[in-house]
């Protein structure tokens, strides 16, 4: 099979919600020399986006969405350790402390989990609070562990306002300068991040690690 055919097989396995086929097609891809990042970005992620489109068009329903989510998670089970290993060793071990969660009212966690894993691999101490996490829980944990960054994820457009509320709450509590705030998830873009006054956003897990490093560097240099 060509590279493109291998990637197509991975995408299709996610679209079909076939966990076993996702695993075997990834293994075949790796054996044939595909790179883990290529499998993630051009295989798994393209597949799950297609599933979202089919759901939006009314061709897929919740069960298909759930099966595809499981297939994606199974695929990440193979790809994530490879990506982590590729990044370990190149990073310093005291990169900073991050409290991460999917924000209140949202339960999507595939992307958030990927970001959390890659931050760990990048030398950050990561406290993952899970999904549907209330704003006060996030802030309390961040204070307890003296976090550098609060990173939040949201995929539902109806969850986005809670990200703005988080920043407002930090301001009201006099803590806005204490924590950098990173926002992300498929519904988030730079314009939105700027509008709510977040410190940045990232389109994927590797960019999220890069951004987190910049934010900690800035904080250590300037205190903000
Ligand atoms: Co969900 N769902 N879903 N869903 N779902 C979406 C998100 C829609 C866009 C599908 C659609 O209509 N096209 C849609 C949201 C529409 C909207 O609000 N605009 C939607 C809906 C409507 C729903 C329900 C409401 C459906 C229902 O019940 N009727 C329900 C939500 C319930 C709730 O949250 N309260 C629901 C449920 C589900 C599941 C459970 C079936 C399943 C989630 C399983 C899980 O997460 N454990 C699911 C899935 C799988 C999706 C899609 C298909 C894929 C999401 C995904 O995992 N993407 C999604 C369609 C889509 O996104 N196009 C669909 C892959 C990851 C890797 O991408 O963007 O999350 P990511 O993360 C990236 C990136 O953004 C960045 O790095 C990550 C890694 O590269 N990043 C950060 C992420 N977080 C970051 C934080 C940072 O600080 C920095 C960077």
PDB file of C-alpha atoms and ligand atoms in Angstrom:
ATOM      1  CA  UNK A   1       0.000   0.000   0.000  1.00  0.00           C
ATOM      2  CA  UNK A   2       1.111   3.573  -0.607  1.00  0.00           C
ATOM      3  CA  UNK A   3       1.428   6.094   2.256  1.00  0.00           C
ATOM      4  CA  UNK A   4      -1.828   7.752   1.247  1.00  0.00           C
ATOM      5  CA  UNK A   5      -3.632   4.370   1.129  1.00  0.00           C
ATOM      6  CA  UNK A   6      -2.342   3.500   4.599  1.00  0.00           C
ATOM      7  CA  UNK A   7      -3.527   6.844   5.988  1.00  0.00           C
ATOM      8  CA  UNK A   8      -6.876   6.389   4.239  1.00  0.00           C
ATOM      9  CA  UNK A   9      -7.314   2.993   5.921  1.00  0.00           C
ATOM     10  CA  UNK A  10      -6.662   4.578   9.345  1.00  0.00           C
ATOM     11  CA  UNK A  11      -9.106   7.418   8.637  1.00  0.00           C
ATOM     12  CA  UNK A  12     -11.757   4.994   7.410  1.00  0.00           C
ATOM     13  CA  UNK A  13     -11.393   2.773  10.485  1.00  0.00           C
ATOM     14  CA  UNK A  14     -12.137   5.795  12.721  1.00  0.00           C
ATOM     15  CA  UNK A  15     -15.033   6.878  10.495  1.00  0.00           C
ATOM     16  CA  UNK A  16     -16.458   3.345  10.743  1.00  0.00           C
ATOM     17  CA  UNK A  17     -15.947   3.357  14.524  1.00  0.00           C
ATOM     18  CA  UNK A  18     -13.915   0.143  14.217  1.00  0.00           C
ATOM     19  CA  UNK A  19     -11.597  -0.062  17.200  1.00  0.00           C
ATOM     20  CA  UNK A  20      -9.749  -3.214  16.103  1.00  0.00           C
ATOM     21  CA  UNK A  21      -9.343  -1.994  12.526  1.00  0.00           C
ATOM     22  CA  UNK A  22      -7.999   1.319  13.846  1.00  0.00           C
ATOM     23  CA  UNK A  23      -5.355  -0.505  15.874  1.00  0.00           C
ATOM     24  CA  UNK A  24      -4.347  -2.916  13.110  1.00  0.00           C
ATOM     25  CA  UNK A  25      -4.227  -0.205  10.441  1.00  0.00           C
ATOM     26  CA  UNK A  26      -2.006   1.962  12.653  1.00  0.00           C
ATOM     27  CA  UNK A  27       0.283  -0.988  13.325  1.00  0.00           C
ATOM     28  CA  UNK A  28       0.466  -1.665   9.574  1.00  0.00           C
ATOM     29  CA  UNK A  29       1.234   2.015   8.975  1.00  0.00           C
ATOM     30  CA  UNK A  30       4.017   2.068  11.543  1.00  0.00           C
ATOM     31  CA  UNK A  31       5.527  -1.113  10.127  1.00  0.00           C
ATOM     32  CA  UNK A  32       5.441   0.435   6.660  1.00  0.00           C
ATOM     33  CA  UNK A  33       7.341   3.478   7.957  1.00  0.00           C
ATOM     34  CA  UNK A  34       4.615   6.043   8.642  1.00  0.00           C
ATOM     35  CA  UNK A  35       5.516   8.561  11.294  1.00  0.00           C
ATOM     36  CA  UNK A  36       3.401   8.705  14.500  1.00  0.00           C
ATOM     37  CA  UNK A  37       2.709  12.415  14.022  1.00  0.00           C
ATOM     38  CA  UNK A  38       1.603  11.829  10.430  1.00  0.00           C
ATOM     39  CA  UNK A  39      -0.728   9.061  11.656  1.00  0.00           C
ATOM     40  CA  UNK A  40      -2.173  11.421  14.278  1.00  0.00           C
ATOM     41  CA  UNK A  41      -2.587  14.498  12.078  1.00  0.00           C
ATOM     42  CA  UNK A  42      -3.400  12.992   8.693  1.00  0.00           C
ATOM     43  CA  UNK A  43      -5.029   9.752   9.815  1.00  0.00           C
ATOM     44  CA  UNK A  44      -6.831   9.793  13.167  1.00  0.00           C
ATOM     45  CA  UNK A  45      -7.614  13.525  13.365  1.00  0.00           C
ATOM     46  CA  UNK A  46      -8.887  13.788   9.782  1.00  0.00           C
ATOM     47  CA  UNK A  47     -11.056  10.705  10.421  1.00  0.00           C
ATOM     48  CA  UNK A  48     -12.645  12.085  13.608  1.00  0.00           C
ATOM     49  CA  UNK A  49     -13.257  15.465  11.925  1.00  0.00           C
ATOM     50  CA  UNK A  50     -15.098  13.666   9.135  1.00  0.00           C
ATOM     51  CA  UNK A  51     -17.217  11.922  11.785  1.00  0.00           C
ATOM     52  CA  UNK A  52     -18.098  15.351  13.240  1.00  0.00           C
ATOM     53  CA  UNK A  53     -19.127  16.547   9.766  1.00  0.00           C
ATOM     54  CA  UNK A  54     -21.307  13.468   9.207  1.00  0.00           C
ATOM     55  CA  UNK A  55     -22.956  14.071  12.596  1.00  0.00           C
ATOM     56  CA  UNK A  56     -23.609  17.695  11.704  1.00  0.00           C
ATOM     57  CA  UNK A  57     -25.167  16.665   8.376  1.00  0.00           C
ATOM     58  CA  UNK A  58     -27.484  14.261  10.208  1.00  0.00           C
ATOM     59  CA  UNK A  59     -25.912  11.198   8.567  1.00  0.00           C
ATOM     60  CA  UNK A  60     -24.367  10.023  11.866  1.00  0.00           C
ATOM     61  CA  UNK A  61     -26.014   9.921  15.290  1.00  0.00           C
ATOM     62  CA  UNK A  62     -24.739   9.730  18.852  1.00  0.00           C
ATOM     63  CA  UNK A  63     -23.904   5.973  18.784  1.00  0.00           C
ATOM     64  CA  UNK A  64     -21.637   6.457  15.733  1.00  0.00           C
ATOM     65  CA  UNK A  65     -20.015   9.457  17.422  1.00  0.00           C
ATOM     66  CA  UNK A  66     -19.321   7.354  20.504  1.00  0.00           C
ATOM     67  CA  UNK A  67     -17.898   4.426  18.522  1.00  0.00           C
ATOM     68  CA  UNK A  68     -15.655   6.746  16.543  1.00  0.00           C
ATOM     69  CA  UNK A  69     -14.516   8.390  19.797  1.00  0.00           C
ATOM     70  CA  UNK A  70     -13.593   4.957  21.162  1.00  0.00           C
ATOM     71  CA  UNK A  71     -11.742   4.011  17.974  1.00  0.00           C
ATOM     72  CA  UNK A  72      -9.838   7.305  18.171  1.00  0.00           C
ATOM     73  CA  UNK A  73      -8.935   6.665  21.837  1.00  0.00           C
ATOM     74  CA  UNK A  74      -7.715   3.161  20.946  1.00  0.00           C
ATOM     75  CA  UNK A  75      -5.562   4.606  18.170  1.00  0.00           C
ATOM     76  CA  UNK A  76      -4.144   7.228  20.504  1.00  0.00           C
ATOM     77  CA  UNK A  77      -3.213   4.406  22.870  1.00  0.00           C
ATOM     78  CA  UNK A  78      -0.614   3.377  20.282  1.00  0.00           C
ATOM     79  CA  UNK A  79       0.429   6.742  18.905  1.00  0.00           C
ATOM     80  CA  UNK A  80       0.659   8.723  22.173  1.00  0.00           C
ATOM     81  CA  UNK A  81       3.504   6.746  23.809  1.00  0.00           C
ATOM     82  CA  UNK A  82       5.535   7.033  20.600  1.00  0.00           C
ATOM     83  CA  UNK A  83       5.044  10.791  20.444  1.00  0.00           C
ATOM     84  CA  UNK A  84       5.810  11.109  24.153  1.00  0.00           C
ATOM     85  CA  UNK A  85       9.012   9.093  23.751  1.00  0.00           C
ATOM     86  CA  UNK A  86      10.032  11.266  20.794  1.00  0.00           C
ATOM     87  CA  UNK A  87       9.675  14.359  22.967  1.00  0.00           C
ATOM     88  CA  UNK A  88      11.136  13.024  26.196  1.00  0.00           C
ATOM     89  CA  UNK A  89      14.776  13.689  26.645  1.00  0.00           C
ATOM     90  CA  UNK A  90      14.704  16.779  24.464  1.00  0.00           C
ATOM     91  CA  UNK A  91      12.969  18.693  27.212  1.00  0.00           C
ATOM     92  CA  UNK A  92      13.994  20.064  30.577  1.00  0.00           C
ATOM     93  CA  UNK A  93      12.337  18.405  33.560  1.00  0.00           C
ATOM     94  CA  UNK A  94      11.177  21.568  35.313  1.00  0.00           C
ATOM     95  CA  UNK A  95       9.123  23.068  32.534  1.00  0.00           C
ATOM     96  CA  UNK A  96       6.379  24.298  34.897  1.00  0.00           C
ATOM     97  CA  UNK A  97       3.075  23.251  36.439  1.00  0.00           C
ATOM     98  CA  UNK A  98      -0.210  23.054  34.558  1.00  0.00           C
ATOM     99  CA  UNK A  99      -3.730  22.453  35.807  1.00  0.00           C
ATOM    100  CA  UNK A 100      -5.800  21.220  32.863  1.00  0.00           C
ATOM    101  CA  UNK A 101      -9.468  20.338  32.403  1.00  0.00           C
ATOM    102  CA  UNK A 102     -12.366  20.266  30.032  1.00  0.00           C
ATOM    103  CA  UNK A 103     -14.457  23.193  31.152  1.00  0.00           C
ATOM    104  CA  UNK A 104     -17.781  23.131  32.942  1.00  0.00           C
ATOM    105  CA  UNK A 105     -20.695  21.682  30.898  1.00  0.00           C
ATOM    106  CA  UNK A 106     -18.442  19.912  28.358  1.00  0.00           C
ATOM    107  CA  UNK A 107     -17.440  16.253  28.450  1.00  0.00           C
ATOM    108  CA  UNK A 108     -15.203  15.982  25.362  1.00  0.00           C
ATOM    109  CA  UNK A 109     -11.789  14.870  26.568  1.00  0.00           C
ATOM    110  CA  UNK A 110      -9.879  13.196  23.732  1.00  0.00           C
ATOM    111  CA  UNK A 111      -8.022  16.384  22.759  1.00  0.00           C
ATOM    112  CA  UNK A 112      -7.562  17.523  26.362  1.00  0.00           C
ATOM    113  CA  UNK A 113      -6.048  14.133  27.275  1.00  0.00           C
ATOM    114  CA  UNK A 114      -3.671  14.360  24.337  1.00  0.00           C
ATOM    115  CA  UNK A 115      -2.563  17.843  25.370  1.00  0.00           C
ATOM    116  CA  UNK A 116      -2.096  16.665  28.984  1.00  0.00           C
ATOM    117  CA  UNK A 117       0.059  13.703  27.871  1.00  0.00           C
ATOM    118  CA  UNK A 118       2.235  15.810  25.603  1.00  0.00           C
ATOM    119  CA  UNK A 119       2.704  18.444  28.322  1.00  0.00           C
ATOM    120  CA  UNK A 120       3.873  15.672  30.694  1.00  0.00           C
ATOM    121  CA  UNK A 121       6.231  14.399  28.040  1.00  0.00           C
ATOM    122  CA  UNK A 122       7.471  17.975  27.613  1.00  0.00           C
ATOM    123  CA  UNK A 123       8.576  18.114  31.259  1.00  0.00           C
ATOM    124  CA  UNK A 124       5.521  19.800  32.816  1.00  0.00           C
ATOM    125  CA  UNK A 125       3.930  18.644  36.048  1.00  0.00           C
ATOM    126  CA  UNK A 126       0.320  18.165  34.997  1.00  0.00           C
ATOM    127  CA  UNK A 127      -2.803  18.002  37.160  1.00  0.00           C
ATOM    128  CA  UNK A 128      -5.640  16.748  34.974  1.00  0.00           C
ATOM    129  CA  UNK A 129      -8.966  17.461  36.680  1.00  0.00           C
ATOM    130  CA  UNK A 130     -11.078  15.637  34.080  1.00  0.00           C
ATOM    131  CA  UNK A 131     -14.221  16.873  32.344  1.00  0.00           C
ATOM    132  CA  UNK A 132     -17.102  19.211  33.140  1.00  0.00           C
ATOM    133  CA  UNK A 133     -14.972  20.911  35.762  1.00  0.00           C
ATOM    134  CA  UNK A 134     -16.458  23.898  37.634  1.00  0.00           C
ATOM    135  CA  UNK A 135     -14.474  27.120  37.473  1.00  0.00           C
ATOM    136  CA  UNK A 136     -13.905  27.320  41.231  1.00  0.00           C
ATOM    137  CA  UNK A 137     -12.489  23.781  41.297  1.00  0.00           C
ATOM    138  CA  UNK A 138      -9.955  24.800  38.651  1.00  0.00           C
ATOM    139  CA  UNK A 139      -8.901  27.926  40.503  1.00  0.00           C
ATOM    140  CA  UNK A 140      -8.713  26.175  43.882  1.00  0.00           C
ATOM    141  CA  UNK A 141      -6.481  23.442  42.459  1.00  0.00           C
ATOM    142  CA  UNK A 142      -4.283  25.954  40.634  1.00  0.00           C
ATOM    143  CA  UNK A 143      -3.738  27.852  43.901  1.00  0.00           C
ATOM    144  CA  UNK A 144      -3.098  24.643  45.854  1.00  0.00           C
ATOM    145  CA  UNK A 145      -0.380  23.398  43.486  1.00  0.00           C
ATOM    146  CA  UNK A 146       0.941  26.900  42.647  1.00  0.00           C
ATOM    147  CA  UNK A 147       0.353  26.296  38.958  1.00  0.00           C
ATOM    148  CA  UNK A 148       1.945  28.430  36.284  1.00  0.00           C
ATOM    149  CA  UNK A 149      -0.832  27.738  33.796  1.00  0.00           C
ATOM    150  CA  UNK A 150      -4.508  26.882  33.779  1.00  0.00           C
ATOM    151  CA  UNK A 151      -5.283  25.130  30.470  1.00  0.00           C
ATOM    152  CA  UNK A 152      -8.890  24.604  29.509  1.00  0.00           C
ATOM    153  CA  UNK A 153     -10.519  22.758  26.666  1.00  0.00           C
ATOM    154  CA  UNK A 154     -14.014  23.085  25.142  1.00  0.00           C
ATOM    155  CA  UNK A 155     -15.639  21.659  22.025  1.00  0.00           C
ATOM    156  CA  UNK A 156     -19.213  22.786  22.458  1.00  0.00           C
ATOM    157  CA  UNK A 157     -19.900  26.368  21.425  1.00  0.00           C
ATOM    158  CA  UNK A 158     -22.261  26.535  24.408  1.00  0.00           C
ATOM    159  CA  UNK A 159     -19.290  25.812  26.727  1.00  0.00           C
ATOM    160  CA  UNK A 160     -17.134  28.627  25.365  1.00  0.00           C
ATOM    161  CA  UNK A 161     -18.602  31.394  27.568  1.00  0.00           C
ATOM    162  CA  UNK A 162     -17.306  29.557  30.646  1.00  0.00           C
ATOM    163  CA  UNK A 163     -13.765  30.223  29.430  1.00  0.00           C
ATOM    164  CA  UNK A 164     -14.460  33.953  29.504  1.00  0.00           C
ATOM    165  CA  UNK A 165     -16.084  33.523  32.921  1.00  0.00           C
ATOM    166  CA  UNK A 166     -12.909  31.808  34.176  1.00  0.00           C
ATOM    167  CA  UNK A 167     -10.822  34.827  33.214  1.00  0.00           C
ATOM    168  CA  UNK A 168     -13.351  37.231  34.749  1.00  0.00           C
ATOM    169  CA  UNK A 169     -13.358  35.210  37.966  1.00  0.00           C
ATOM    170  CA  UNK A 170      -9.553  35.270  38.098  1.00  0.00           C
ATOM    171  CA  UNK A 171      -9.621  39.055  37.656  1.00  0.00           C
ATOM    172  CA  UNK A 172     -12.268  39.483  40.363  1.00  0.00           C
ATOM    173  CA  UNK A 173     -10.195  37.343  42.732  1.00  0.00           C
ATOM    174  CA  UNK A 174      -7.031  39.341  42.032  1.00  0.00           C
ATOM    175  CA  UNK A 175      -5.393  36.228  40.536  1.00  0.00           C
ATOM    176  CA  UNK A 176      -5.225  37.112  36.846  1.00  0.00           C
ATOM    177  CA  UNK A 177      -1.476  37.820  37.013  1.00  0.00           C
ATOM    178  CA  UNK A 178      -0.834  34.660  39.045  1.00  0.00           C
ATOM    179  CA  UNK A 179      -1.847  32.167  36.346  1.00  0.00           C
ATOM    180  CA  UNK A 180      -1.450  32.171  32.592  1.00  0.00           C
ATOM    181  CA  UNK A 181      -4.576  30.873  30.867  1.00  0.00           C
ATOM    182  CA  UNK A 182      -4.469  28.678  27.754  1.00  0.00           C
ATOM    183  CA  UNK A 183      -7.675  27.847  25.918  1.00  0.00           C
ATOM    184  CA  UNK A 184      -8.245  25.236  23.236  1.00  0.00           C
ATOM    185  CA  UNK A 185     -10.522  22.703  21.592  1.00  0.00           C
ATOM    186  CA  UNK A 186     -12.054  22.581  18.144  1.00  0.00           C
ATOM    187  CA  UNK A 187     -14.414  25.545  18.747  1.00  0.00           C
ATOM    188  CA  UNK A 188     -11.656  27.856  19.949  1.00  0.00           C
ATOM    189  CA  UNK A 189      -9.626  30.142  17.679  1.00  0.00           C
ATOM    190  CA  UNK A 190      -7.136  32.955  18.241  1.00  0.00           C
ATOM    191  CA  UNK A 191      -9.757  35.669  17.796  1.00  0.00           C
ATOM    192  CA  UNK A 192     -11.863  34.119  20.534  1.00  0.00           C
ATOM    193  CA  UNK A 193      -8.834  33.667  22.807  1.00  0.00           C
ATOM    194  CA  UNK A 194      -7.898  37.323  22.338  1.00  0.00           C
ATOM    195  CA  UNK A 195     -11.470  38.493  22.867  1.00  0.00           C
ATOM    196  CA  UNK A 196     -11.797  36.862  26.282  1.00  0.00           C
ATOM    197  CA  UNK A 197      -8.285  37.950  27.312  1.00  0.00           C
ATOM    198  CA  UNK A 198      -6.670  34.491  27.412  1.00  0.00           C
ATOM    199  CA  UNK A 199      -2.891  34.228  27.103  1.00  0.00           C
ATOM    200  CA  UNK A 200      -3.127  32.057  24.011  1.00  0.00           C
ATOM    201  CA  UNK A 201      -4.518  29.080  22.196  1.00  0.00           C
ATOM    202  CA  UNK A 202      -3.056  26.209  20.188  1.00  0.00           C
ATOM    203  CA  UNK A 203      -4.518  24.137  17.360  1.00  0.00           C
ATOM    204  CA  UNK A 204      -2.929  20.861  18.483  1.00  0.00           C
ATOM    205  CA  UNK A 205      -1.058  19.198  21.330  1.00  0.00           C
ATOM    206  CA  UNK A 206       2.461  19.928  20.106  1.00  0.00           C
ATOM    207  CA  UNK A 207       1.655  23.601  19.591  1.00  0.00           C
ATOM    208  CA  UNK A 208       0.066  23.578  23.055  1.00  0.00           C
ATOM    209  CA  UNK A 209       3.390  22.428  24.548  1.00  0.00           C
ATOM    210  CA  UNK A 210       5.222  25.155  22.630  1.00  0.00           C
ATOM    211  CA  UNK A 211       2.774  27.791  23.874  1.00  0.00           C
ATOM    212  CA  UNK A 212       2.985  26.525  27.475  1.00  0.00           C
ATOM    213  CA  UNK A 213       6.776  26.807  27.361  1.00  0.00           C
ATOM    214  CA  UNK A 214       6.569  30.373  26.037  1.00  0.00           C
ATOM    215  CA  UNK A 215       4.103  31.343  28.761  1.00  0.00           C
ATOM    216  CA  UNK A 216       6.242  29.897  31.559  1.00  0.00           C
ATOM    217  CA  UNK A 217       9.350  31.496  30.093  1.00  0.00           C
ATOM    218  CA  UNK A 218       7.591  34.878  29.994  1.00  0.00           C
ATOM    219  CA  UNK A 219       6.354  34.434  33.563  1.00  0.00           C
ATOM    220  CA  UNK A 220       9.800  33.528  34.853  1.00  0.00           C
ATOM    221  CA  UNK A 221      11.363  36.482  33.018  1.00  0.00           C
ATOM    222  CA  UNK A 222       8.786  39.146  33.823  1.00  0.00           C
ATOM    223  CA  UNK A 223       6.721  37.745  36.708  1.00  0.00           C
ATOM    224  CA  UNK A 224       3.514  37.915  34.567  1.00  0.00           C
TER     225      UNK A 224
HETATM  226 CO1  LIG B   1     -19.341  15.578  20.375  1.00  0.00          CO
HETATM  227  N1  LIG B   1     -19.734  17.185  19.344  1.00  0.00           N
HETATM  228  N2  LIG B   1     -21.021  15.821  21.378  1.00  0.00           N
HETATM  229  N3  LIG B   1     -18.948  13.864  21.182  1.00  0.00           N
HETATM  230  N4  LIG B   1     -18.020  15.336  19.105  1.00  0.00           N
HETATM  231  C1  LIG B   1     -18.671  17.639  18.440  1.00  0.00           C
HETATM  232  C2  LIG B   1     -17.670  18.468  19.208  1.00  0.00           C
HETATM  233  C3  LIG B   1     -19.479  18.497  17.345  1.00  0.00           C
HETATM  234  C4  LIG B   1     -18.601  19.615  16.697  1.00  0.00           C
HETATM  235  C5  LIG B   1     -20.045  17.576  16.229  1.00  0.00           C
HETATM  236  C6  LIG B   1     -20.779  18.373  15.173  1.00  0.00           C
HETATM  237  O1  LIG B   1     -21.925  18.735  15.362  1.00  0.00           O
HETATM  238  N5  LIG B   1     -20.140  18.652  14.050  1.00  0.00           N
HETATM  239  C7  LIG B   1     -20.661  18.977  18.217  1.00  0.00           C
HETATM  240  C8  LIG B   1     -20.487  20.360  18.846  1.00  0.00           C
HETATM  241  C9  LIG B   1     -21.236  21.431  18.072  1.00  0.00           C
HETATM  242  C10 LIG B   1     -21.011  22.774  18.643  1.00  0.00           C
HETATM  243  O2  LIG B   1     -21.199  23.044  19.793  1.00  0.00           O
HETATM  244  N6  LIG B   1     -20.569  23.649  17.758  1.00  0.00           N
HETATM  245  C11 LIG B   1     -20.811  17.881  19.237  1.00  0.00           C
HETATM  246  C12 LIG B   1     -21.983  17.659  20.013  1.00  0.00           C
HETATM  247  C13 LIG B   1     -23.184  18.518  19.671  1.00  0.00           C
HETATM  248  C14 LIG B   1     -22.024  16.706  21.068  1.00  0.00           C
HETATM  249  C15 LIG B   1     -23.213  16.425  22.027  1.00  0.00           C
HETATM  250  C16 LIG B   1     -23.962  17.656  22.564  1.00  0.00           C
HETATM  251  C17 LIG B   1     -24.146  15.462  21.270  1.00  0.00           C
HETATM  252  C18 LIG B   1     -25.424  15.137  21.990  1.00  0.00           C
HETATM  253  O3  LIG B   1     -25.441  14.658  23.088  1.00  0.00           O
HETATM  254  N7  LIG B   1     -26.521  15.444  21.327  1.00  0.00           N
HETATM  255  C19 LIG B   1     -22.480  15.661  23.185  1.00  0.00           C
HETATM  256  C20 LIG B   1     -21.854  16.626  24.200  1.00  0.00           C
HETATM  257  C21 LIG B   1     -22.211  16.407  25.610  1.00  0.00           C
HETATM  258  C22 LIG B   1     -21.418  17.397  26.485  1.00  0.00           C
HETATM  259  O4  LIG B   1     -20.231  17.670  26.267  1.00  0.00           O
HETATM  260  N8  LIG B   1     -22.077  17.941  27.488  1.00  0.00           N
HETATM  261  C23 LIG B   1     -21.345  15.060  22.436  1.00  0.00           C
HETATM  262  C24 LIG B   1     -20.716  13.876  22.843  1.00  0.00           C
HETATM  263  C25 LIG B   1     -19.654  13.304  22.190  1.00  0.00           C
HETATM  264  C26 LIG B   1     -19.116  11.895  22.516  1.00  0.00           C
HETATM  265  C27 LIG B   1     -19.193  11.551  24.010  1.00  0.00           C
HETATM  266  C28 LIG B   1     -19.915  10.890  21.728  1.00  0.00           C
HETATM  267  C29 LIG B   1     -17.675  11.969  21.891  1.00  0.00           C
HETATM  268  C30 LIG B   1     -16.606  12.464  22.886  1.00  0.00           C
HETATM  269  C31 LIG B   1     -15.785  11.347  23.479  1.00  0.00           C
HETATM  270  C32 LIG B   1     -14.694  11.905  24.369  1.00  0.00           C
HETATM  271  O5  LIG B   1     -14.222  13.014  24.217  1.00  0.00           O
HETATM  272  N9  LIG B   1     -14.313  11.062  25.307  1.00  0.00           N
HETATM  273  C33 LIG B   1     -17.856  13.095  20.858  1.00  0.00           C
HETATM  274  C34 LIG B   1     -16.947  13.298  19.774  1.00  0.00           C
HETATM  275  C35 LIG B   1     -15.883  12.238  19.578  1.00  0.00           C
HETATM  276  C36 LIG B   1     -17.040  14.436  18.931  1.00  0.00           C
HETATM  277  C37 LIG B   1     -16.166  14.763  17.685  1.00  0.00           C
HETATM  278  C38 LIG B   1     -16.619  13.873  16.537  1.00  0.00           C
HETATM  279  C39 LIG B   1     -14.665  14.642  17.829  1.00  0.00           C
HETATM  280  C40 LIG B   1     -14.032  15.419  18.992  1.00  0.00           C
HETATM  281  C41 LIG B   1     -12.585  15.004  19.135  1.00  0.00           C
HETATM  282  O6  LIG B   1     -12.255  14.162  19.957  1.00  0.00           O
HETATM  283  N10 LIG B   1     -11.678  15.547  18.278  1.00  0.00           N
HETATM  284  C42 LIG B   1     -16.552  16.283  17.445  1.00  0.00           C
HETATM  285  C43 LIG B   1     -16.392  16.787  16.002  1.00  0.00           C
HETATM  286  C44 LIG B   1     -15.235  17.747  15.815  1.00  0.00           C
HETATM  287  O7  LIG B   1     -14.570  18.151  16.730  1.00  0.00           O
HETATM  288  N11 LIG B   1     -15.053  18.158  14.568  1.00  0.00           N
HETATM  289  C45 LIG B   1     -18.015  16.308  17.934  1.00  0.00           C
HETATM  290  C46 LIG B   1     -10.274  15.142  18.228  1.00  0.00           C
HETATM  291  C47 LIG B   1      -9.418  15.934  19.214  1.00  0.00           C
HETATM  292  C48 LIG B   1      -7.984  15.387  19.166  1.00  0.00           C
HETATM  293  O8  LIG B   1      -9.429  17.295  18.814  1.00  0.00           O
HETATM  294  O9  LIG B   1     -10.100  19.685  19.026  1.00  0.00           O
HETATM  295  O10 LIG B   1     -10.581  18.075  20.945  1.00  0.00           O
HETATM  296  P1  LIG B   1      -9.685  18.510  19.821  1.00  0.00           P
HETATM  297  O11 LIG B   1      -8.277  18.770  20.522  1.00  0.00           O
HETATM  298  C49 LIG B   1      -7.102  19.207  19.853  1.00  0.00           C
HETATM  299  C50 LIG B   1      -6.957  20.739  19.735  1.00  0.00           C
HETATM  300  O12 LIG B   1      -8.191  21.426  19.727  1.00  0.00           O
HETATM  301  C51 LIG B   1      -6.041  21.128  20.873  1.00  0.00           C
HETATM  302  O13 LIG B   1      -5.171  20.010  20.950  1.00  0.00           O
HETATM  303  C52 LIG B   1      -5.947  18.816  20.754  1.00  0.00           C
HETATM  304  C53 LIG B   1      -5.038  17.740  20.209  1.00  0.00           C
HETATM  305  O14 LIG B   1      -4.578  17.997  18.915  1.00  0.00           O
HETATM  306  N12 LIG B   1      -6.616  21.388  22.208  1.00  0.00           N
HETATM  307  C54 LIG B   1      -6.096  22.294  23.098  1.00  0.00           C
HETATM  308  C55 LIG B   1      -7.650  20.790  22.819  1.00  0.00           C
HETATM  309  N13 LIG B   1      -7.833  21.244  24.051  1.00  0.00           N
HETATM  310  C56 LIG B   1      -6.889  22.179  24.271  1.00  0.00           C
HETATM  311  C57 LIG B   1      -6.655  22.968  25.384  1.00  0.00           C
HETATM  312  C58 LIG B   1      -5.634  23.898  25.321  1.00  0.00           C
HETATM  313  O15 LIG B   1      -5.439  24.697  26.374  1.00  0.00           O
HETATM  314  C59 LIG B   1      -4.846  24.008  24.171  1.00  0.00           C
HETATM  315  C60 LIG B   1      -5.063  23.207  23.054  1.00  0.00           C
END
